[in-house]
Amino acid sequence: FQLEYIMDRFSTLTVFRRVVELGSFSAAAQDLSYSNAAVSKMIKDLEADLGAQLIVRTTRSLHLTDVGRSYFDQVSEVLDGVAAADDAVRSEAGTPKGRLKISAPMSFGLVIVSKLLPRFARQYPEIRIDLVMSDSFVDIIEQGFDLAIRGGQLADSSLKARKLADIERVLCCSQAYLAEHAPPNHPNKLADHACLAYTASNSPDVWHLESGSVHTSVAIRAAYRANNSLAVREAALEGLGIGFLPRLYVETDLASGQLINILPEWKGEPQALYALYPAHRETSLKHRLLVDFLADAFAGL
């Protein structure tokens, strides 16, 4: 009886955690291959056993009560500990398996990450990849991510970080644009041009450039604005103006001549790219393999 109770409780806690992480009873049911009714009953029985409401449901959303949040944090720590113990044994056996939930920015995810992870998945077929691409900020711990790829200045946190690369940004535009506008011979001339603003940047209307040890900042006139770098790239290809884009996104366009790197001696201040992950994930074999794989892959870009 005691063993059966423990196993049932473990299953229930796993369901509870996924309901919270996915923000939906039905999504958790689908993710874990349960019926919606089974998930609802497990949460109801859990709350009855504890004598406390953990989740408040409305017709459109759900949220945790204060005691539910505390319980979720403790349950997640326990489940992560069990997973780490499992991974430690599998590490000795040399069999990496399990699920890895990964967060990546939308544009970078589409251009780079979505091409790398299938290679990793093929190399380790017993590891299940769950890639979530979004430009919205995600709470790695709260939303149950094993790893997030992020650029820029890192805020102080309890997360571990491994630097993957420095992202170089370049000024570029199409031949069609240059056919109608004389190219600028200095960054301060950008103010006279139609520029394409990436609005998710910390300073979309001020571009910070450097050439060797010389740094300058230029206020631009945005002729076109978008919150996605690939949308900015498309506008540049269409000849709408000058874009300030990560070289990784336009490398092929520059090589083919569809885009021209104007002022090639001037570049954006390098933006570091990191893999961020909870400290306890370091004991996981599958996690270590993923971080090493990404570091090696980015070193070759």
XYZ file of C-alpha atoms in Angstrom:
301
model
C 0.000 0.000 0.000
C 2.756 2.438 0.922
C 4.647 1.845 -2.341
C 1.454 2.234 -4.366
C 0.698 5.509 -2.579
C 4.201 6.828 -3.268
C 3.985 5.968 -6.966
C 0.536 7.543 -7.281
C 1.722 10.628 -5.438
C 4.755 10.944 -7.703
C 2.497 10.792 -10.774
C 0.140 13.355 -9.268
C 2.973 15.758 -8.447
C 4.304 15.418 -12.002
C 0.848 16.283 -13.334
C 0.537 19.233 -10.945
C 3.889 20.608 -12.074
C 3.031 20.330 -15.777
C -0.352 21.976 -15.269
C 1.403 24.956 -13.711
C 4.225 25.076 -16.276
C 1.879 24.853 -19.257
C -0.838 26.991 -17.695
C -3.529 24.569 -18.768
C -5.137 21.342 -17.583
C -5.786 20.200 -21.153
C -2.230 21.005 -22.304
C -0.801 19.027 -19.390
C -3.154 16.131 -20.177
C -1.978 16.086 -23.785
C 1.684 16.430 -22.805
C 1.513 13.536 -20.334
C -0.949 11.350 -22.304
C -3.733 11.547 -19.730
C -7.400 12.383 -20.282
C -8.577 15.848 -19.256
C -10.870 14.242 -16.695
C -7.979 12.278 -15.173
C -5.853 15.397 -14.759
C -8.717 17.342 -13.188
C -9.402 14.482 -10.764
C -5.733 14.173 -9.775
C -5.493 17.879 -8.934
C -8.830 17.810 -7.107
C -7.768 14.772 -5.062
C -4.385 16.373 -4.319
C -6.038 19.525 -3.001
C -8.492 17.463 -0.953
C -5.671 15.430 0.560
C -3.711 18.573 1.445
C -6.763 20.452 2.650
C -5.810 23.534 0.626
C -6.588 25.063 -2.746
C -3.495 25.146 -4.948
C -4.868 26.365 -8.274
C -7.593 28.887 -9.028
C -9.286 28.214 -12.352
C -11.394 30.601 -14.434
C -12.908 30.059 -17.867
C -9.842 31.611 -19.511
C -6.877 31.049 -17.232
C -5.499 29.565 -14.066
C -3.166 30.847 -11.414
C -1.600 29.549 -8.232
C -2.670 30.530 -4.770
C 0.090 31.667 -2.414
C 0.255 28.232 -0.818
C 0.104 26.703 -4.296
C 3.161 28.707 -5.377
C 5.123 27.583 -2.332
C 4.043 23.980 -2.907
C 4.976 24.173 -6.597
C 8.488 25.405 -5.769
C 9.062 22.595 -3.277
C 7.563 19.938 -5.546
C 9.733 21.116 -8.451
C 12.831 20.859 -6.275
C 11.927 17.296 -5.286
C 11.144 16.210 -8.858
C 14.344 17.838 -10.137
C 16.280 15.964 -7.451
C 14.790 12.662 -8.571
C 15.591 13.482 -12.208
C 19.172 14.390 -11.263
C 19.542 11.069 -9.428
C 18.213 9.222 -12.478
C 20.608 11.101 -14.734
C 23.534 10.302 -12.470
C 22.796 6.582 -12.828
C 22.295 6.886 -16.568
C 25.571 8.793 -16.772
C 27.341 5.804 -15.287
C 25.508 3.578 -17.763
C 26.331 5.945 -20.618
C 22.709 6.231 -21.784
C 21.514 9.844 -22.014
C 17.733 10.008 -22.172
C 14.816 12.126 -21.060
C 13.344 15.515 -21.985
C 15.092 18.855 -22.498
C 12.964 21.997 -22.614
C 14.832 24.839 -24.334
C 13.968 28.528 -24.752
C 15.338 30.622 -27.638
C 14.525 34.038 -29.141
C 12.268 33.775 -32.190
C 14.610 35.025 -34.938
C 17.705 33.352 -33.541
C 15.713 30.191 -32.961
C 14.513 30.079 -36.562
C 17.841 30.938 -38.194
C 20.289 29.043 -35.984
C 18.889 26.965 -33.122
C 16.228 25.152 -35.140
C 18.975 23.912 -37.464
C 21.310 22.775 -34.679
C 18.945 20.917 -32.363
C 17.828 18.274 -34.891
C 21.495 17.300 -35.206
C 21.680 16.903 -31.441
C 18.435 14.916 -31.414
C 19.723 12.579 -34.107
C 22.953 12.078 -32.176
C 21.041 11.258 -28.969
C 17.743 9.677 -30.080
C 16.573 8.910 -26.543
C 16.637 12.605 -25.586
C 13.340 14.373 -26.349
C 13.683 18.032 -27.366
C 11.019 20.617 -26.513
C 12.044 23.882 -28.224
C 10.043 26.997 -27.354
C 10.820 30.077 -29.469
C 9.584 33.450 -28.269
C 10.840 36.992 -27.885
C 8.916 37.299 -24.621
C 10.897 37.002 -21.409
C 10.592 33.571 -19.825
C 11.239 32.672 -16.215
C 13.502 29.664 -16.625
C 12.861 28.233 -13.182
C 9.147 28.952 -12.970
C 8.353 27.737 -16.471
C 10.406 24.582 -16.176
C 13.082 25.245 -18.793
C 16.284 23.237 -18.727
C 18.173 25.858 -20.732
C 17.623 29.252 -22.349
C 19.685 30.957 -25.034
C 19.900 34.698 -24.443
C 21.974 37.624 -25.620
C 23.059 40.869 -24.070
C 23.857 41.896 -20.529
C 22.884 39.288 -17.970
C 21.015 40.246 -14.834
C 22.330 38.894 -11.553
C 20.548 35.641 -10.756
C 21.000 32.165 -9.386
C 21.316 30.824 -12.925
C 24.520 29.435 -14.351
C 25.771 30.897 -17.638
C 28.106 29.647 -20.344
C 29.148 32.044 -23.078
C 28.513 30.637 -26.548
C 29.574 33.423 -28.921
C 29.875 37.145 -29.611
C 27.274 38.300 -32.118
C 28.492 40.891 -34.615
C 26.011 43.373 -36.096
C 26.557 45.076 -39.439
C 25.034 47.928 -41.413
C 23.537 46.678 -44.642
C 21.119 47.569 -47.414
C 20.173 46.407 -50.910
C 21.640 47.401 -54.256
C 18.245 48.931 -55.088
C 18.503 51.298 -52.144
C 22.058 52.311 -53.086
C 20.919 52.959 -56.664
C 18.711 55.745 -55.319
C 20.810 56.979 -52.379
C 24.503 57.759 -52.114
C 26.041 55.492 -49.459
C 26.996 57.199 -46.182
C 30.727 57.717 -45.695
C 30.483 58.011 -41.899
C 28.005 56.844 -39.237
C 26.863 60.423 -38.589
C 25.486 60.457 -42.148
C 23.001 57.702 -41.223
C 20.680 60.417 -39.950
C 20.180 61.463 -43.589
C 19.039 57.957 -44.611
C 15.967 55.795 -44.253
C 16.817 53.350 -41.485
C 15.096 50.161 -40.355
C 14.550 50.014 -36.599
C 14.457 46.810 -34.576
C 12.066 47.866 -31.837
C 12.880 45.035 -29.416
C 16.364 46.534 -29.022
C 17.254 48.473 -25.891
C 17.815 51.539 -28.092
C 15.972 51.083 -31.403
C 16.360 54.724 -32.457
C 19.985 55.137 -31.422
C 22.605 52.897 -33.009
C 25.873 52.345 -31.139
C 28.835 51.648 -33.428
C 32.538 51.130 -33.071
C 35.586 51.092 -35.295
C 38.625 49.849 -33.469
C 38.837 51.914 -30.293
C 36.497 54.640 -31.613
C 32.870 54.531 -30.451
C 29.949 56.620 -31.638
C 26.181 56.743 -31.211
C 23.843 57.906 -33.963
C 20.190 58.897 -33.693
C 18.464 57.413 -36.740
C 15.325 58.308 -38.668
C 13.266 55.128 -38.701
C 11.465 54.695 -42.013
C 10.295 51.227 -41.012
C 9.964 49.592 -37.609
C 9.561 45.941 -36.611
C 10.008 43.928 -33.429
C 11.578 41.016 -35.281
C 15.045 40.957 -36.867
C 13.950 38.757 -39.762
C 11.233 41.270 -40.608
C 13.899 43.993 -40.628
C 15.997 41.814 -42.936
C 13.078 41.459 -45.359
C 12.615 45.225 -45.399
C 16.309 45.686 -46.190
C 16.100 43.152 -49.022
C 13.108 45.058 -50.391
C 15.180 48.248 -50.545
C 13.326 50.191 -47.856
C 16.470 51.372 -46.118
C 19.524 50.510 -44.044
C 19.329 47.763 -41.467
C 21.560 47.129 -38.469
C 21.474 43.359 -38.201
C 23.350 40.391 -36.735
C 25.768 39.130 -39.359
C 24.549 35.565 -38.782
C 21.130 36.544 -40.165
C 22.437 38.161 -43.347
C 25.614 36.172 -44.098
C 24.063 34.444 -47.111
C 22.578 37.702 -48.411
C 25.949 39.439 -48.146
C 27.699 36.577 -49.923
C 25.170 36.625 -52.776
C 25.243 40.407 -53.127
C 21.554 40.810 -52.272
C 22.667 42.959 -49.369
C 25.721 45.201 -49.186
C 27.724 45.772 -46.004
C 28.061 49.550 -45.979
C 30.651 51.155 -43.720
C 32.288 47.737 -43.188
C 34.860 49.258 -40.833
C 32.017 50.149 -38.433
C 30.205 47.438 -36.497
C 27.867 47.170 -33.581
C 29.296 46.634 -30.133
C 29.615 42.832 -29.793
C 26.642 41.218 -28.103
C 27.475 38.147 -26.069
C 25.269 35.085 -26.405
C 24.835 32.752 -23.425
C 23.356 29.441 -22.460
C 21.556 29.946 -19.128
C 20.392 27.118 -16.912
C 19.499 26.283 -13.300
C 22.518 25.261 -11.233
C 21.104 21.847 -10.363
C 20.948 20.920 -14.070
C 24.766 20.658 -14.133
C 24.518 17.156 -12.666
C 22.406 15.967 -15.602
C 24.210 14.050 -18.335
C 21.778 15.080 -21.064
C 22.118 18.707 -20.033
C 25.919 18.629 -20.055
C 25.852 17.030 -23.491
C 23.541 19.776 -24.795
C 25.640 22.643 -23.411
C 28.846 21.130 -24.816
C 27.147 20.535 -28.166
C 25.967 24.150 -28.390
C 29.370 25.515 -27.372
C 31.093 23.441 -30.055
C 28.495 24.357 -32.683
C 28.717 28.086 -32.016
C 32.510 27.960 -32.037
C 32.240 26.810 -35.647
C 29.834 29.552 -36.767
